[in-house]
mmCIF file of C-alpha atoms and ligand atoms in Angstrom:
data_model
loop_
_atom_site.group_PDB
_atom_site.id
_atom_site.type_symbol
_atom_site.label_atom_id
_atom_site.label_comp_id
_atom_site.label_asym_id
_atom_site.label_seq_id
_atom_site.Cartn_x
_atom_site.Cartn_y
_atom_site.Cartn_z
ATOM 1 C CA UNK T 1 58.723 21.778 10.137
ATOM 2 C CA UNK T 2 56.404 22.600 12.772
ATOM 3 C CA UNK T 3 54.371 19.035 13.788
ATOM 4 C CA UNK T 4 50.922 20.810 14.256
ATOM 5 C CA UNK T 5 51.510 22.544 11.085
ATOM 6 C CA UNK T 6 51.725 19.453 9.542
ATOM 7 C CA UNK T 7 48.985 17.372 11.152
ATOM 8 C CA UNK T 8 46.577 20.259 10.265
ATOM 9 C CA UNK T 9 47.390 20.237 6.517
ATOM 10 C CA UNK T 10 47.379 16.291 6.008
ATOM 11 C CA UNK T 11 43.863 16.300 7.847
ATOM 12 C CA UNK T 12 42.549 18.766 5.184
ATOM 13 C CA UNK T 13 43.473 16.864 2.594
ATOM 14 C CA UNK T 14 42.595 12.956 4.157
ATOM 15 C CA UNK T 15 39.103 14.435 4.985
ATOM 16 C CA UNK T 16 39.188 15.521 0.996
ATOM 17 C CA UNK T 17 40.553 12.228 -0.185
ATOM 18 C CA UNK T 18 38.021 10.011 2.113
ATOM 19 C CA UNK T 19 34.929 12.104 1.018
ATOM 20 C CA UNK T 20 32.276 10.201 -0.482
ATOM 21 C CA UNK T 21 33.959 7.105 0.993
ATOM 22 C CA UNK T 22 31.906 4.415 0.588
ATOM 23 C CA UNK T 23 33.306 1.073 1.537
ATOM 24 C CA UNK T 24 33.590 1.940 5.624
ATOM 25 C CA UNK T 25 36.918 4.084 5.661
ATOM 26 C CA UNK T 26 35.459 7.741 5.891
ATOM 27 C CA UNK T 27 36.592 10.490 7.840
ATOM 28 C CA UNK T 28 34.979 9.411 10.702
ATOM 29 C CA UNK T 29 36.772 5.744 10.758
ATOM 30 C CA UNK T 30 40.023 7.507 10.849
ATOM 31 C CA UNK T 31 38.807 9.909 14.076
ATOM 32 C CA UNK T 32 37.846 6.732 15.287
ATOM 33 C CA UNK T 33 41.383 4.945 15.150
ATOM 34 C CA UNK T 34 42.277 8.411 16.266
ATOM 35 C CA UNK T 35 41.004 7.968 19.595
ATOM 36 C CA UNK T 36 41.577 4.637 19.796
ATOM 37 C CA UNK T 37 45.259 5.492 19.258
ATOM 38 C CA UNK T 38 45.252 7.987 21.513
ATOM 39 C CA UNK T 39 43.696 5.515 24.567
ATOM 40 C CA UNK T 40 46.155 3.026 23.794
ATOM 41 C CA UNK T 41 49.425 5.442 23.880
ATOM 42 C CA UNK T 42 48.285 6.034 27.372
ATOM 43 C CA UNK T 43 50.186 3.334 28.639
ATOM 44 C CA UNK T 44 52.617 2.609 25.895
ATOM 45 C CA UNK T 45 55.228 4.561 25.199
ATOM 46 C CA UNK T 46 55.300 5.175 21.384
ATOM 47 C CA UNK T 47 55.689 8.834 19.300
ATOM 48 C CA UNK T 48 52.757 10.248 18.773
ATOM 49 C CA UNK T 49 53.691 12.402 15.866
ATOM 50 C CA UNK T 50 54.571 8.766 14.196
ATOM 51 C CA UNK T 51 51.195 7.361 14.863
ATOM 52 C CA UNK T 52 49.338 10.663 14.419
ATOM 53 C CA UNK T 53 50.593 10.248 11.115
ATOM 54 C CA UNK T 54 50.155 6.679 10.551
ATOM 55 C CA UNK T 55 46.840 7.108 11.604
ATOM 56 C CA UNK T 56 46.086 10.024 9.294
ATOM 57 C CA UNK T 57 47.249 8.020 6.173
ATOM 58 C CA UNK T 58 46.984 4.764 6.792
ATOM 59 C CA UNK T 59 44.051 4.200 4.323
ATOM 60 C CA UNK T 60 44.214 7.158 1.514
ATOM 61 C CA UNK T 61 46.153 4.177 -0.917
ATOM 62 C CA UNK T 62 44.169 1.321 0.444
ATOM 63 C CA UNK T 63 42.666 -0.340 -2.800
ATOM 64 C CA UNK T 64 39.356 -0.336 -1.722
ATOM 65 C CA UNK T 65 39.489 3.158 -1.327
ATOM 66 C CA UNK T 66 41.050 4.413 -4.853
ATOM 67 C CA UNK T 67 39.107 1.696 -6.613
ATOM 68 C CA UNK T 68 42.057 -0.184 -7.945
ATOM 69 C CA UNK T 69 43.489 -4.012 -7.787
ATOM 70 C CA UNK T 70 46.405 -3.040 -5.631
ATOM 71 C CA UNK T 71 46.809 -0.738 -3.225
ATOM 72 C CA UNK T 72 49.131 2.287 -3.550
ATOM 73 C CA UNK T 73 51.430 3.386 -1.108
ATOM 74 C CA UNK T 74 53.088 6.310 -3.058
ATOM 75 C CA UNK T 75 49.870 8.353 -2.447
ATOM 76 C CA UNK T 76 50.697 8.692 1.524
ATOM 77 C CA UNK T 77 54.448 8.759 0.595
ATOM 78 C CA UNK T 78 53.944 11.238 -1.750
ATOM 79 C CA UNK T 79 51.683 13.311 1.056
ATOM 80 C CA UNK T 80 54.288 12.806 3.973
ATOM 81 C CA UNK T 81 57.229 14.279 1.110
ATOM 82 C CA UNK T 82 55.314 17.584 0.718
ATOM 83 C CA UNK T 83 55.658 18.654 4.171
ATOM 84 C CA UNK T 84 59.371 18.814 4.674
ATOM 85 C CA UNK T 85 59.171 16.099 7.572
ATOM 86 C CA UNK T 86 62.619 14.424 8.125
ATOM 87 C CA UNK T 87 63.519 11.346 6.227
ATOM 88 C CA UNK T 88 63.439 8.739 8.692
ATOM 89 C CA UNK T 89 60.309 9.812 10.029
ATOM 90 C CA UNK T 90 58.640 9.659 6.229
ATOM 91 C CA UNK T 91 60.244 5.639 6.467
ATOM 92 C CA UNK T 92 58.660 4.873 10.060
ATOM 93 C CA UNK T 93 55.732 5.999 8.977
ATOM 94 C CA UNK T 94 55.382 4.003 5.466
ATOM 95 C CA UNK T 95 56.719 0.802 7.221
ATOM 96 C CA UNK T 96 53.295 1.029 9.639
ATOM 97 C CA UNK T 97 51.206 1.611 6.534
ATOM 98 C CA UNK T 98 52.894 -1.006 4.533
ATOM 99 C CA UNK T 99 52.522 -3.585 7.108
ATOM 100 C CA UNK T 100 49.624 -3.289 9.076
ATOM 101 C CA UNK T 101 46.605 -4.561 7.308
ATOM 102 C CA UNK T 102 45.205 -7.449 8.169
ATOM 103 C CA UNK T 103 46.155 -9.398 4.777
ATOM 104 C CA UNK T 104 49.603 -8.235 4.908
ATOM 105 C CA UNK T 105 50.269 -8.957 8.929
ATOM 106 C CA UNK T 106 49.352 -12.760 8.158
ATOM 107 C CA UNK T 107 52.919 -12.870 6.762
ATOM 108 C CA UNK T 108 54.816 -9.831 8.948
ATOM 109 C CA UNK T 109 56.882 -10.807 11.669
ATOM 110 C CA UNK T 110 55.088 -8.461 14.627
ATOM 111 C CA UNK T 111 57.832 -9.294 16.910
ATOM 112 C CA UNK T 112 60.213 -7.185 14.861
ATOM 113 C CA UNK T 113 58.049 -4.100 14.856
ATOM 114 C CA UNK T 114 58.173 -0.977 16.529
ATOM 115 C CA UNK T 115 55.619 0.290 19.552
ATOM 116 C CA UNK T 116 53.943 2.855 16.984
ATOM 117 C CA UNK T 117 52.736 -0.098 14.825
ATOM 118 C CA UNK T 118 51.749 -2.331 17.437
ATOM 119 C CA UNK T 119 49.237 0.799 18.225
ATOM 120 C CA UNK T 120 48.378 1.788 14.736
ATOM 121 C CA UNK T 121 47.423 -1.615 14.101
ATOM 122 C CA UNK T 122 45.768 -2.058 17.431
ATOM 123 C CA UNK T 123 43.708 0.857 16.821
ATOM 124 C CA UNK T 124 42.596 -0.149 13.413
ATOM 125 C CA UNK T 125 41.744 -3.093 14.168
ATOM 126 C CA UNK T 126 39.646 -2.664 17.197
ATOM 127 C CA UNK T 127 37.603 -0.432 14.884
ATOM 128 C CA UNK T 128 36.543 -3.242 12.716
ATOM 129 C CA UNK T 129 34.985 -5.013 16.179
ATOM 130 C CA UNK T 130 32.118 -4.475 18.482
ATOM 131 C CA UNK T 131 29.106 -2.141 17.177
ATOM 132 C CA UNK T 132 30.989 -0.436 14.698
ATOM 133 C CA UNK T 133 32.447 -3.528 13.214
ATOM 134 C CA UNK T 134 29.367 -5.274 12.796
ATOM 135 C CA UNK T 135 27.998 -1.639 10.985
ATOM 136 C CA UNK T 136 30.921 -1.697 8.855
ATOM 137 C CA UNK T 137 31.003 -5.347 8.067
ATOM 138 C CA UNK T 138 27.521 -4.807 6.614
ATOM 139 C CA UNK T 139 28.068 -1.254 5.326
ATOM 140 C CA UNK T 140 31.403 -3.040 3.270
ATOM 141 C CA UNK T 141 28.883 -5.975 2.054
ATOM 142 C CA UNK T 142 26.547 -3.395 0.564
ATOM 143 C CA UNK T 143 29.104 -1.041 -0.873
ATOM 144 C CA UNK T 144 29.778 -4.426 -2.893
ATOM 145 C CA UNK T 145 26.618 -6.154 -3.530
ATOM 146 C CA UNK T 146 27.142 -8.637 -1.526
ATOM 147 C CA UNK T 147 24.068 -10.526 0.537
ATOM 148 C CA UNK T 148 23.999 -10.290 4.410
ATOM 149 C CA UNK T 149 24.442 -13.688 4.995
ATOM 150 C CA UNK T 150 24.157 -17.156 2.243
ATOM 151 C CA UNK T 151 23.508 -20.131 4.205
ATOM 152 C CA UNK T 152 24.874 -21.986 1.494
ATOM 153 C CA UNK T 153 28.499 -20.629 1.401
ATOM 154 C CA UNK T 154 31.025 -21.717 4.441
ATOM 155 C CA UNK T 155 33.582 -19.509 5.805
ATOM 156 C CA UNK T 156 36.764 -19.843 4.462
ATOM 157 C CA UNK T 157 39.401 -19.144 6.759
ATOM 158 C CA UNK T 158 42.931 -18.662 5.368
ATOM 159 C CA UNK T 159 46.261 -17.989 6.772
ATOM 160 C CA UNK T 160 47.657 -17.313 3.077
ATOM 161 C CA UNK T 161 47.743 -13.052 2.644
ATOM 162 C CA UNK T 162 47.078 -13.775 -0.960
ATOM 163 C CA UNK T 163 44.410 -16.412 -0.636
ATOM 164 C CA UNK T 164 42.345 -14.044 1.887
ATOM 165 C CA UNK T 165 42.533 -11.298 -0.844
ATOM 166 C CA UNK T 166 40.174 -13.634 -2.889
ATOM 167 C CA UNK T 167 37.800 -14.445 -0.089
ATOM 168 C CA UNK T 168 34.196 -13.655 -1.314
ATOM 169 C CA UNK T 169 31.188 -14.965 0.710
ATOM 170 C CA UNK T 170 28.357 -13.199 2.442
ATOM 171 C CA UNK T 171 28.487 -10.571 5.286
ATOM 172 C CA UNK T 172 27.791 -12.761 7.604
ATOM 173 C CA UNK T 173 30.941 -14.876 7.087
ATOM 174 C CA UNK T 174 33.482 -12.102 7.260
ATOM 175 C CA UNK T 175 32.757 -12.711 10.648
ATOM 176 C CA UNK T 176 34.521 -16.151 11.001
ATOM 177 C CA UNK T 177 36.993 -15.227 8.150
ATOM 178 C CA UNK T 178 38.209 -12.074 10.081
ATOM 179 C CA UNK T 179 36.379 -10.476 12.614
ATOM 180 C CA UNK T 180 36.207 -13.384 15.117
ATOM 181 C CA UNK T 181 40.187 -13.821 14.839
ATOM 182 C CA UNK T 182 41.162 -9.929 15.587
ATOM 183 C CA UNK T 183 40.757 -10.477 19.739
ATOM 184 C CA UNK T 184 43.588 -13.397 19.807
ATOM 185 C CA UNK T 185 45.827 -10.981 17.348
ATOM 186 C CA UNK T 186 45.955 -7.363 19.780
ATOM 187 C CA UNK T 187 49.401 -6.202 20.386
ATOM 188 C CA UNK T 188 48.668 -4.221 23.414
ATOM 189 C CA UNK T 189 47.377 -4.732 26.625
ATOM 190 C CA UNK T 190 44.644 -1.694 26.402
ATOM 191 C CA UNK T 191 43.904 -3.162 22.751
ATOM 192 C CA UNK T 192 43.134 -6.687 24.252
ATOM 193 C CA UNK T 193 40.988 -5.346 27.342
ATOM 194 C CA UNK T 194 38.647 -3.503 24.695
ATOM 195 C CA UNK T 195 38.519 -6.382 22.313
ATOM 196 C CA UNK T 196 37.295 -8.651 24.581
ATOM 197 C CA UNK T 197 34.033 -6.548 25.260
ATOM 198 C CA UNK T 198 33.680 -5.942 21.287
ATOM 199 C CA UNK T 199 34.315 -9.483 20.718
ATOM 200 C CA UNK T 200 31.756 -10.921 23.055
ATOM 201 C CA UNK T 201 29.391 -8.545 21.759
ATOM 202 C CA UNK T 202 29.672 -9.538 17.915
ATOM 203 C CA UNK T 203 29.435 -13.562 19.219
ATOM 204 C CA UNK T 204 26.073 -12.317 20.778
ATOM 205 C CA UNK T 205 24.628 -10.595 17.777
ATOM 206 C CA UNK T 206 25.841 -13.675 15.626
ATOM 207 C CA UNK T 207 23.653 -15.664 18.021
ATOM 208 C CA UNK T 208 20.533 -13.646 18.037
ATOM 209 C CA UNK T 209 21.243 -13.634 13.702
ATOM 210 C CA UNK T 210 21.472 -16.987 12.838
ATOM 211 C CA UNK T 211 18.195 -18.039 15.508
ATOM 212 C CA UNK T 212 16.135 -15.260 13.636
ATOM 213 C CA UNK T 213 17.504 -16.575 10.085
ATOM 214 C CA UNK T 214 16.104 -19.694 11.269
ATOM 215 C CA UNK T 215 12.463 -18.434 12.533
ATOM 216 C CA UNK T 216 13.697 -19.168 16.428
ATOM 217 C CA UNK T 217 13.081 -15.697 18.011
HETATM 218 P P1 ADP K 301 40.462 -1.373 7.981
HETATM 219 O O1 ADP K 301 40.325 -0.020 7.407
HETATM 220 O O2 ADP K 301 39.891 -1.422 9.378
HETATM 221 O O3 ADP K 301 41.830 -1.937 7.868
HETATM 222 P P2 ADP K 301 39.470 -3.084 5.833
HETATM 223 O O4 ADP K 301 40.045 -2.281 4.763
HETATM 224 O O5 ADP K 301 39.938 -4.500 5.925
HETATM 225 O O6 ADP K 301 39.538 -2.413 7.260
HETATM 226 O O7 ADP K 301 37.892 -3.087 5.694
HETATM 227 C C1 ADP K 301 37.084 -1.996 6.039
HETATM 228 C C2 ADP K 301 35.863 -2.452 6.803
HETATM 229 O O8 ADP K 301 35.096 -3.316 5.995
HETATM 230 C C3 ADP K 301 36.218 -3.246 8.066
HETATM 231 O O9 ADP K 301 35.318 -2.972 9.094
HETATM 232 C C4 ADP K 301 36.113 -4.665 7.606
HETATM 233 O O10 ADP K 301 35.808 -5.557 8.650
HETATM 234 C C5 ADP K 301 35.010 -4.590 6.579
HETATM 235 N N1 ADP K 301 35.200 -5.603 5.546
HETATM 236 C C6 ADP K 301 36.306 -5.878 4.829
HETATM 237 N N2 ADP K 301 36.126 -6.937 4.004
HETATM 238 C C7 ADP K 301 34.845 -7.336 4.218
HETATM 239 C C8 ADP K 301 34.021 -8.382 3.692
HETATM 240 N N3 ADP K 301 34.474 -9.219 2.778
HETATM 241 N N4 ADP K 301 32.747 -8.468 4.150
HETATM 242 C C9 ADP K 301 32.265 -7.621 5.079
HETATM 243 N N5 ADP K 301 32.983 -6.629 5.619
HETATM 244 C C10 ADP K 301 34.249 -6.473 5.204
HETATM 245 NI NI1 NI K 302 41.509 1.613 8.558
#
């Protein structure tokens, strides 16, 4: 197995899979976590094969993306298994896959985990804040129908995975319910120094939202 080998072929067929990707995990979110990845592994010392990988396939089962209930891990499993890359590796890489979204981490121990997810999960997370996460927050909402923002729902913060699953309000909310939270939950110390900026950022834009909703500015 040659590792560049490899990373070329699962790109090829990611960018095929995530074509016509509507609900904010394109191509380009993965190049994204990508470099994010990358910036973080700087100063921690984690494989980067592992988290190439992780990267790579980290959203090719998620539900949103194959249109189902659940999501499906056997479609990255079944990826990695094509390409002859050792055993262990193949498990490393599913257990950062399985674990790392943001429903699922509610009820993983982090402490327990390995450097490579701490960065995976750094790296897709910081990709949900700033700019881009307020972009994809409202690129999500409209992939679904929902409204920008219903001043007559609250946000509903849970710390139940299966209870955030059902979570259903307006844009506007998954701020409080999710984006607002991800600067207190960065494993690294690159992660948190970049999610402070983003944060701070999506508090201002809330700000400048809500006084426009109401006719103030
Ligand atoms: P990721 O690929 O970063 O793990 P998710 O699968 O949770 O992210 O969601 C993809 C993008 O859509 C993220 O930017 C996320 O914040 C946004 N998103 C997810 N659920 C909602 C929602 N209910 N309302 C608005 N945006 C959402
Ligand atoms: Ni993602």
């Amino acid at each position: 197995m040659k590792k560049a080998t490899v990373i070329k072929h699962i790109e090829e067929v990611v960018k095929r899979r995530l074509s016509s990707e509507g609900t904010g995990h394109d191509w380009w979110h993965i190049q994204r976590v990508r470099r994010n990845a990358r910036l973080i592994c700087k100063s921690e010392k984690a494989d980067l094969f592992i988290v190439d990988l992780a990267v790579l396939l980290h959203d090719v089962g998620d539900r949103k993306v194959i249109q189902q209930e659940e999501d499906d891990y056997s479609v990255a499993e079944t990826i990695l298994k094509t390409q002859g890359i050792p055993h262990e590796v193949v498990q490393q890489v599913m257990f950062i896959i399985k674990n790392m979204s943001f429903s699922k981490s509610l009820n993983t121990r982090k402490d327990l985990a390995p450097k490579e997810f701490h960065v995976v999960q750094d790296a897709d997370r910081l990709d949900a804040m700033g700019a881009i996460g307020i972009a994809r927050a409202f690129a999500y909402g409209g992939s679904k129908a929902r409204p920008l923002y219903d001043p007559t729902k609250k946000a509903k913060t849970t710390r139940n995975a299966k209870a955030y699953k059902k979570l259903g309000s307006s844009s506007l909310h998954h701020f409080e319910e999710k984006l607002f939270l991800l600067k207190d939950l960065m494993n690294t110390r690159t992660a948190r120094r970049i999610a402070i900026g983003r944060h701070r950022y999506m508090r201002a834009f809330v700000t400048q939202f809500l006084s426009e909703w109401d006719g103030k500015r």
